[in-house]
PDB file of C-alpha atoms in Angstrom:
ATOM      1  CA  ASN A   1      42.612   7.236  29.223  1.00  0.00           C
ATOM      2  CA  ALA A   2      40.368   6.930  26.152  1.00  0.00           C
ATOM      3  CA  ASP A   3      38.989   3.541  25.207  1.00  0.00           C
ATOM      4  CA  GLU A   4      36.755   2.400  22.383  1.00  0.00           C
ATOM      5  CA  LYS A   5      33.610   3.538  24.225  1.00  0.00           C
ATOM      6  CA  SER A   6      34.887   7.013  24.983  1.00  0.00           C
ATOM      7  CA  ASP A   7      32.817   9.939  23.836  1.00  0.00           C
ATOM      8  CA  VAL A   8      33.774  12.195  21.060  1.00  0.00           C
ATOM      9  CA  GLY A   9      36.366  14.728  22.229  1.00  0.00           C
ATOM     10  CA  GLU A  10      40.102  15.240  22.889  1.00  0.00           C
ATOM     11  CA  TYR A  11      42.137  13.105  25.221  1.00  0.00           C
ATOM     12  CA  ASN A  12      45.638  13.692  26.569  1.00  0.00           C
ATOM     13  CA  ILE A  13      48.377  11.267  25.528  1.00  0.00           C
ATOM     14  CA  THR A  14      50.839  11.445  28.372  1.00  0.00           C
ATOM     15  CA  LEU A  15      54.326  10.073  28.547  1.00  0.00           C
ATOM     16  CA  ALA A  16      56.735   9.614  31.466  1.00  0.00           C
ATOM     17  CA  GLY A  17      59.758   7.552  32.392  1.00  0.00           C
ATOM     18  CA  GLY A  18      62.256   6.304  29.973  1.00  0.00           C
ATOM     19  CA  THR A  19      66.082   6.138  30.296  1.00  0.00           C
ATOM     20  CA  ALA A  20      69.011   6.605  27.979  1.00  0.00           C
ATOM     21  CA  GLN A  21      72.759   6.193  28.626  1.00  0.00           C
ATOM     22  CA  ASN A  22      73.780   9.573  27.330  1.00  0.00           C
ATOM     23  CA  TYR A  23      70.607  11.677  27.960  1.00  0.00           C
ATOM     24  CA  GLU A  24      68.805  13.171  30.804  1.00  0.00           C
ATOM     25  CA  PHE A  25      65.041  13.658  30.112  1.00  0.00           C
ATOM     26  CA  THR A  26      64.035  17.080  31.295  1.00  0.00           C
ATOM     27  CA  ALA A  27      60.669  17.661  29.668  1.00  0.00           C
ATOM     28  CA  TYR A  28      57.829  15.649  28.124  1.00  0.00           C
ATOM     29  CA  ASN A  29      55.465  16.962  25.558  1.00  0.00           C
ATOM     30  CA  GLU A  30      52.037  15.558  25.595  1.00  0.00           C
ATOM     31  CA  GLY A  31      49.955  14.566  22.604  1.00  0.00           C
ATOM     32  CA  LYS A  32      46.249  14.590  21.862  1.00  0.00           C
ATOM     33  CA  LEU A  33      43.985  11.780  20.761  1.00  0.00           C
ATOM     34  CA  ILE A  34      41.009  13.221  18.925  1.00  0.00           C
ATOM     35  CA  VAL A  35      37.932  10.984  18.918  1.00  0.00           C
ATOM     36  CA  GLU A  36      35.709  11.996  15.954  1.00  0.00           C
ATOM     37  CA  LYS A  37      32.112  11.195  15.327  1.00  0.00           C
ATOM     38  CA  ALA A  38      31.287   7.859  13.698  1.00  0.00           C
ATOM     39  CA  SER A  39      28.937   7.824  10.759  1.00  0.00           C
ATOM     40  CA  LEU A  40      25.432   6.751  11.305  1.00  0.00           C
ATOM     41  CA  SER A  41      22.491   6.580   8.820  1.00  0.00           C
ATOM     42  CA  VAL A  42      18.988   7.379   9.963  1.00  0.00           C
ATOM     43  CA  VAL A  43      16.688   5.464   7.631  1.00  0.00           C
ATOM     44  CA  ALA A  44      12.977   6.038   7.295  1.00  0.00           C
ATOM     45  CA  ASP A  45      10.968   2.770   6.836  1.00  0.00           C
ATOM     46  CA  ASN A  46       8.873   2.151   3.776  1.00  0.00           C
ATOM     47  CA  LYS A  47       5.095   1.941   4.428  1.00  0.00           C
ATOM     48  CA  GLU A  48       1.949   0.741   2.668  1.00  0.00           C
ATOM     49  CA  ARG A  49      -1.668   1.438   3.035  1.00  0.00           C
ATOM     50  CA  LEU A  50      -4.915   1.356   1.011  1.00  0.00           C
ATOM     51  CA  TYR A  51      -6.672   4.324  -0.343  1.00  0.00           C
ATOM     52  CA  PHE A  52      -8.686   6.314   2.151  1.00  0.00           C
ATOM     53  CA  ASP A  53      -7.017   4.527   5.062  1.00  0.00           C
ATOM     54  CA  ALA A  54      -5.163   6.735   7.587  1.00  0.00           C
ATOM     55  CA  ASN A  55      -1.484   6.972   7.228  1.00  0.00           C
ATOM     56  CA  PRO A  56       0.406   4.343   9.249  1.00  0.00           C
ATOM     57  CA  GLU A  57       2.695   5.370  12.056  1.00  0.00           C
ATOM     58  CA  LEU A  58       5.944   6.515  10.479  1.00  0.00           C
ATOM     59  CA  THR A  59       9.031   4.815  11.841  1.00  0.00           C
ATOM     60  CA  PHE A  60      12.808   4.743  11.309  1.00  0.00           C
ATOM     61  CA  HIS A  61      15.804   2.694  12.100  1.00  0.00           C
ATOM     62  CA  CYS A  62      19.542   3.442  12.282  1.00  0.00           C
ATOM     63  CA  GLU A  63      22.373   1.743  10.553  1.00  0.00           C
ATOM     64  CA  GLY A  64      25.999   2.002  11.755  1.00  0.00           C
ATOM     65  CA  PHE A  65      25.847   1.952  15.600  1.00  0.00           C
ATOM     66  CA  LYS A  66      29.050   1.155  17.474  1.00  0.00           C
ATOM     67  CA  ASN A  67      29.507  -0.584  20.845  1.00  0.00           C
ATOM     68  CA  GLU A  68      26.084  -2.035  20.967  1.00  0.00           C
ATOM     69  CA  ASP A  69      24.497   1.391  20.975  1.00  0.00           C
ATOM     70  CA  THR A  70      20.860   1.742  20.088  1.00  0.00           C
ATOM     71  CA  GLU A  71      18.456   4.575  19.196  1.00  0.00           C
ATOM     72  CA  SER A  72      18.426   5.515  22.780  1.00  0.00           C
ATOM     73  CA  VAL A  73      21.682   7.398  22.402  1.00  0.00           C
ATOM     74  CA  LEU A  74      20.070   9.891  20.034  1.00  0.00           C
ATOM     75  CA  THR A  75      19.836  13.207  21.974  1.00  0.00           C
ATOM     76  CA  LYS A  76      17.111  14.407  19.627  1.00  0.00           C
ATOM     77  CA  GLN A  77      14.632  12.024  17.810  1.00  0.00           C
ATOM     78  CA  PRO A  78      14.320  12.577  14.014  1.00  0.00           C
ATOM     79  CA  SER A  79      11.253  14.197  12.517  1.00  0.00           C
ATOM     80  CA  LEU A  80       9.335  12.091   9.974  1.00  0.00           C
ATOM     81  CA  GLU A  81       6.825  13.646   7.548  1.00  0.00           C
ATOM     82  CA  CYS A  82       4.702  12.455   4.615  1.00  0.00           C
ATOM     83  CA  LYS A  83       2.474  14.771   2.654  1.00  0.00           C
ATOM     84  CA  ALA A  84      -0.058  12.100   1.761  1.00  0.00           C
ATOM     85  CA  THR A  85      -3.510  12.538   3.271  1.00  0.00           C
ATOM     86  CA  GLN A  86      -6.368  10.085   3.758  1.00  0.00           C
ATOM     87  CA  THR A  87      -7.901  11.135   0.401  1.00  0.00           C
ATOM     88  CA  SER A  88      -4.663  11.138  -1.582  1.00  0.00           C
ATOM     89  CA  VAL A  89      -5.001   9.038  -4.784  1.00  0.00           C
ATOM     90  CA  VAL A  90      -3.214   5.768  -5.312  1.00  0.00           C
ATOM     91  CA  GLY A  91       0.503   6.269  -5.895  1.00  0.00           C
ATOM     92  CA  GLU A  92       3.817   6.648  -4.078  1.00  0.00           C
ATOM     93  CA  TYR A  93       4.569   9.443  -1.647  1.00  0.00           C
ATOM     94  CA  ALA A  94       7.889  10.467  -0.083  1.00  0.00           C
ATOM     95  CA  ILE A  95       8.584   9.907   3.612  1.00  0.00           C
ATOM     96  CA  THR A  96      11.241  12.439   4.676  1.00  0.00           C
ATOM     97  CA  VAL A  97      13.386  12.061   7.802  1.00  0.00           C
ATOM     98  CA  SER A  98      15.538  14.844   9.285  1.00  0.00           C
ATOM     99  CA  GLY A  99      16.442  16.688  12.440  1.00  0.00           C
ATOM    100  CA  ALA A 100      17.972  14.113  14.708  1.00  0.00           C
ATOM    101  CA  ASP A 101      21.076  14.767  16.855  1.00  0.00           C
ATOM    102  CA  CYS A 102      23.523  12.584  18.623  1.00  0.00           C
ATOM    103  CA  LYS A 103      26.708  13.309  20.497  1.00  0.00           C
ATOM    104  CA  ASN A 104      28.995  10.622  19.089  1.00  0.00           C
ATOM    105  CA  TYR A 105      27.679  10.186  15.506  1.00  0.00           C
ATOM    106  CA  GLU A 106      27.664  12.226  12.315  1.00  0.00           C
ATOM    107  CA  LEU A 107      24.148  11.649  10.881  1.00  0.00           C
ATOM    108  CA  THR A 108      23.002  11.124   7.285  1.00  0.00           C
ATOM    109  CA  TYR A 109      19.450  10.549   6.286  1.00  0.00           C
ATOM    110  CA  GLN A 110      17.672   8.217   3.921  1.00  0.00           C
ATOM    111  CA  ASP A 111      14.074   8.874   2.917  1.00  0.00           C
ATOM    112  CA  ALA A 112      11.489   6.263   2.229  1.00  0.00           C
ATOM    113  CA  THR A 113       8.234   5.734   0.395  1.00  0.00           C
ATOM    114  CA  LEU A 114       4.591   5.429   1.409  1.00  0.00           C
ATOM    115  CA  THR A 115       2.743   3.360  -1.129  1.00  0.00           C
ATOM    116  CA  VAL A 116      -1.007   4.000  -1.404  1.00  0.00           C
ATOM    117  CA  GLY A 117      -2.679   0.970  -2.980  1.00  0.00           C
ATOM    118  CA  LYS A 118      -6.070   0.379  -4.621  1.00  0.00           C
ATOM    119  CA  ARG A 119      -9.029  -0.744  -2.565  1.00  0.00           C
ATOM    120  CA  MET A 120     -11.098  -3.836  -3.687  1.00  0.00           C
ATOM    121  CA  LEU A 121     -14.588  -3.223  -4.976  1.00  0.00           C
ATOM    122  CA  ASP A 122     -17.043  -6.028  -5.342  1.00  0.00           C
ATOM    123  CA  VAL A 123     -19.144  -5.830  -8.626  1.00  0.00           C
ATOM    124  CA  THR A 124     -22.136  -8.132  -8.691  1.00  0.00           C
ATOM    125  CA  VAL A 125     -24.727  -8.759 -11.401  1.00  0.00           C
ATOM    126  CA  GLY A 126     -28.041 -10.200 -10.224  1.00  0.00           C
ATOM    127  CA  ASN A 127     -29.965 -13.219 -11.505  1.00  0.00           C
ATOM    128  CA  TYR A 128     -32.685 -12.716 -14.166  1.00  0.00           C
ATOM    129  CA  THR A 129     -35.555 -14.794 -15.689  1.00  0.00           C
ATOM    130  CA  ARG A 130     -37.318 -14.427 -18.950  1.00  0.00           C
ATOM    131  CA  VAL A 131     -39.469 -16.471 -21.282  1.00  0.00           C
ATOM    132  CA  TYR A 132     -38.179 -18.119 -24.475  1.00  0.00           C
ATOM    133  CA  ASN A 133     -38.348 -15.861 -27.534  1.00  0.00           C
ATOM    134  CA  GLU A 134     -38.303 -12.758 -25.502  1.00  0.00           C
ATOM    135  CA  GLU A 135     -35.534 -10.141 -25.507  1.00  0.00           C
ATOM    136  CA  ASN A 136     -33.052 -10.272 -22.663  1.00  0.00           C
ATOM    137  CA  PRO A 137     -33.898  -7.937 -19.737  1.00  0.00           C
ATOM    138  CA  GLU A 138     -31.644  -4.983 -19.072  1.00  0.00           C
ATOM    139  CA  PHE A 139     -28.815  -6.247 -16.811  1.00  0.00           C
ATOM    140  CA  SER A 140     -27.508  -4.112 -14.075  1.00  0.00           C
ATOM    141  CA  VAL A 141     -24.823  -4.421 -11.299  1.00  0.00           C
ATOM    142  CA  THR A 142     -24.460  -3.537  -7.662  1.00  0.00           C
ATOM    143  CA  TYR A 143     -21.299  -2.301  -6.008  1.00  0.00           C
ATOM    144  CA  SER A 144     -19.865  -2.945  -2.518  1.00  0.00           C
ATOM    145  CA  GLY A 145     -16.756  -1.376  -1.104  1.00  0.00           C
ATOM    146  CA  PHE A 146     -16.846   2.315  -2.047  1.00  0.00           C
ATOM    147  CA  VAL A 147     -15.278   4.682   0.501  1.00  0.00           C
ATOM    148  CA  ASN A 148     -15.285   8.483   0.970  1.00  0.00           C
ATOM    149  CA  ASN A 149     -18.933   8.681  -0.098  1.00  0.00           C
ATOM    150  CA  GLU A 150     -17.988   7.700  -3.568  1.00  0.00           C
ATOM    151  CA  SER A 151     -20.201   5.876  -6.095  1.00  0.00           C
ATOM    152  CA  GLU A 152     -19.974   4.375  -9.594  1.00  0.00           C
ATOM    153  CA  LYS A 153     -19.644   7.920 -10.890  1.00  0.00           C
ATOM    154  CA  ILE A 154     -15.871   7.847 -10.077  1.00  0.00           C
ATOM    155  CA  LEU A 155     -15.325   4.876 -12.491  1.00  0.00           C
ATOM    156  CA  ASN A 156     -13.089   5.710 -15.363  1.00  0.00           C
ATOM    157  CA  VAL A 157     -14.594   2.762 -17.349  1.00  0.00           C
ATOM    158  CA  ALA A 158     -17.959   1.138 -16.379  1.00  0.00           C
ATOM    159  CA  PRO A 159     -18.106  -2.674 -16.251  1.00  0.00           C
ATOM    160  CA  ALA A 160     -19.322  -4.585 -19.329  1.00  0.00           C
ATOM    161  CA  LEU A 161     -22.107  -7.148 -18.949  1.00  0.00           C
ATOM    162  CA  VAL A 162     -22.005 -10.146 -21.295  1.00  0.00           C
ATOM    163  CA  CYS A 163     -24.467 -12.943 -21.772  1.00  0.00           C
ATOM    164  CA  THR A 164     -24.426 -15.439 -24.661  1.00  0.00           C
ATOM    165  CA  ALA A 165     -28.230 -15.958 -24.640  1.00  0.00           C
ATOM    166  CA  GLU A 166     -30.098 -14.479 -27.574  1.00  0.00           C
ATOM    167  CA  LYS A 167     -33.799 -14.046 -28.134  1.00  0.00           C
ATOM    168  CA  THR A 168     -34.109 -17.430 -29.738  1.00  0.00           C
ATOM    169  CA  SER A 169     -31.761 -19.284 -27.328  1.00  0.00           C
ATOM    170  CA  ASP A 170     -33.195 -22.542 -25.996  1.00  0.00           C
ATOM    171  CA  VAL A 171     -34.719 -22.896 -22.484  1.00  0.00           C
ATOM    172  CA  GLY A 172     -31.963 -23.172 -19.964  1.00  0.00           C
ATOM    173  CA  THR A 173     -29.514 -21.179 -17.793  1.00  0.00           C
ATOM    174  CA  TYR A 174     -26.911 -18.767 -19.156  1.00  0.00           C
ATOM    175  CA  GLU A 175     -24.121 -17.042 -17.304  1.00  0.00           C
ATOM    176  CA  ILE A 176     -24.070 -13.236 -17.154  1.00  0.00           C
ATOM    177  CA  THR A 177     -20.390 -12.137 -16.752  1.00  0.00           C
ATOM    178  CA  VAL A 178     -19.214  -8.817 -15.692  1.00  0.00           C
ATOM    179  CA  LEU A 179     -15.715  -7.415 -16.440  1.00  0.00           C
ATOM    180  CA  GLY A 180     -13.624  -4.575 -17.683  1.00  0.00           C
ATOM    181  CA  ALA A 181     -14.154  -1.836 -15.046  1.00  0.00           C
ATOM    182  CA  GLU A 182     -11.380   0.683 -14.369  1.00  0.00           C
ATOM    183  CA  ALA A 183     -10.961   3.285 -11.614  1.00  0.00           C
ATOM    184  CA  THR A 184      -8.042   5.298 -10.222  1.00  0.00           C
ATOM    185  CA  ASN A 185      -8.409   4.113  -6.605  1.00  0.00           C
ATOM    186  CA  TYR A 186     -10.063   0.653  -6.936  1.00  0.00           C
ATOM    187  CA  ASP A 187      -9.447  -2.822  -8.166  1.00  0.00           C
ATOM    188  CA  PHE A 188     -12.362  -5.165  -8.846  1.00  0.00           C
ATOM    189  CA  THR A 189     -13.675  -8.496  -7.873  1.00  0.00           C
ATOM    190  CA  TYR A 190     -16.409  -9.692 -10.183  1.00  0.00           C
ATOM    191  CA  HIS A 191     -19.441 -11.908  -9.316  1.00  0.00           C
ATOM    192  CA  SER A 192     -21.367 -13.343 -12.203  1.00  0.00           C
ATOM    193  CA  GLY A 193     -25.205 -13.853 -12.398  1.00  0.00           C
ATOM    194  CA  MET A 194     -27.499 -16.236 -14.222  1.00  0.00           C
ATOM    195  CA  LEU A 195     -30.167 -15.725 -16.827  1.00  0.00           C
ATOM    196  CA  THR A 196     -32.843 -18.402 -16.730  1.00  0.00           C
ATOM    197  CA  ILE A 197     -34.900 -18.894 -19.907  1.00  0.00           C
ATOM    198  CA  GLU A 198     -38.192 -20.571 -19.182  1.00  0.00           C
ATOM    199  CA  LYS A 199     -40.579 -22.268 -21.524  1.00  0.00           C
ATOM    200  CA  ALA A 200     -43.144 -20.000 -23.369  1.00  0.00           C
ATOM    201  CA  THR A 201     -46.850 -20.674 -22.815  1.00  0.00           C
ATOM    202  CA  GLN A 202     -48.511 -22.030 -25.933  1.00  0.00           C
ATOM    203  CA  GLU A 203     -52.315 -22.138 -26.303  1.00  0.00           C
ATOM    204  CA  ILE A 204     -53.583 -24.843 -28.712  1.00  0.00           C
ATOM    205  CA  VAL A 205     -57.147 -24.094 -30.046  1.00  0.00           C
ATOM    206  CA  TRP A 206     -59.268 -26.769 -31.551  1.00  0.00           C
ATOM    207  CA  ASP A 207     -61.376 -25.079 -34.178  1.00  0.00           C
ATOM    208  CA  GLN A 208     -62.643 -27.996 -36.113  1.00  0.00           C
ATOM    209  CA  GLU A 209     -66.450 -28.211 -36.170  1.00  0.00           C
ATOM    210  CA  LEU A 210     -67.755 -31.557 -35.397  1.00  0.00           C
ATOM    211  CA  SER A 211     -71.210 -32.736 -36.607  1.00  0.00           C
ATOM    212  CA  GLU A 212     -73.132 -35.902 -36.176  1.00  0.00           C
TER     213      GLU A 212
END
């Protein structure tokens, strides 16, 4: 009575009838059809998030279903676990899957990976003005995008500020570039500023004495 959709178990194979010229059939010995579990892989899905975001919902899918079965045939849903927390540093963390059950399938498990990526941090240098033949002012930067109450103190390498203007550079505008910062949990977007050199004030004194 078993067909391709029959559950795992044992099914009788009966026989009857049959004729032979020289034999009388007096007994029939039944057989057994044993339907065994099919193989099914329970696969955790890879996930991504940024540093200090909450972990995304952990999900799975199955590979190897028969007869148009779906995850609904699982009699026990799998358990998914990842040890990464909101404050875990950038890197890869295992997502483990286990503990499912299903009547007609022998289950195997494939773990996955949660990738924690760097957040973007804006680094901006302001605009400055000075007079010709003066020293450049001290340049500074501002940051936007820190999380977890962090500040520039967590930078592994502070950004460098570069301007080609020197004390004797001509009047005009000069770009102030910012680059080179490094941090464990941040990538950087840089915003340049401008240094404007203005004309110096010159006093011309006429000291010639004029007489009639």
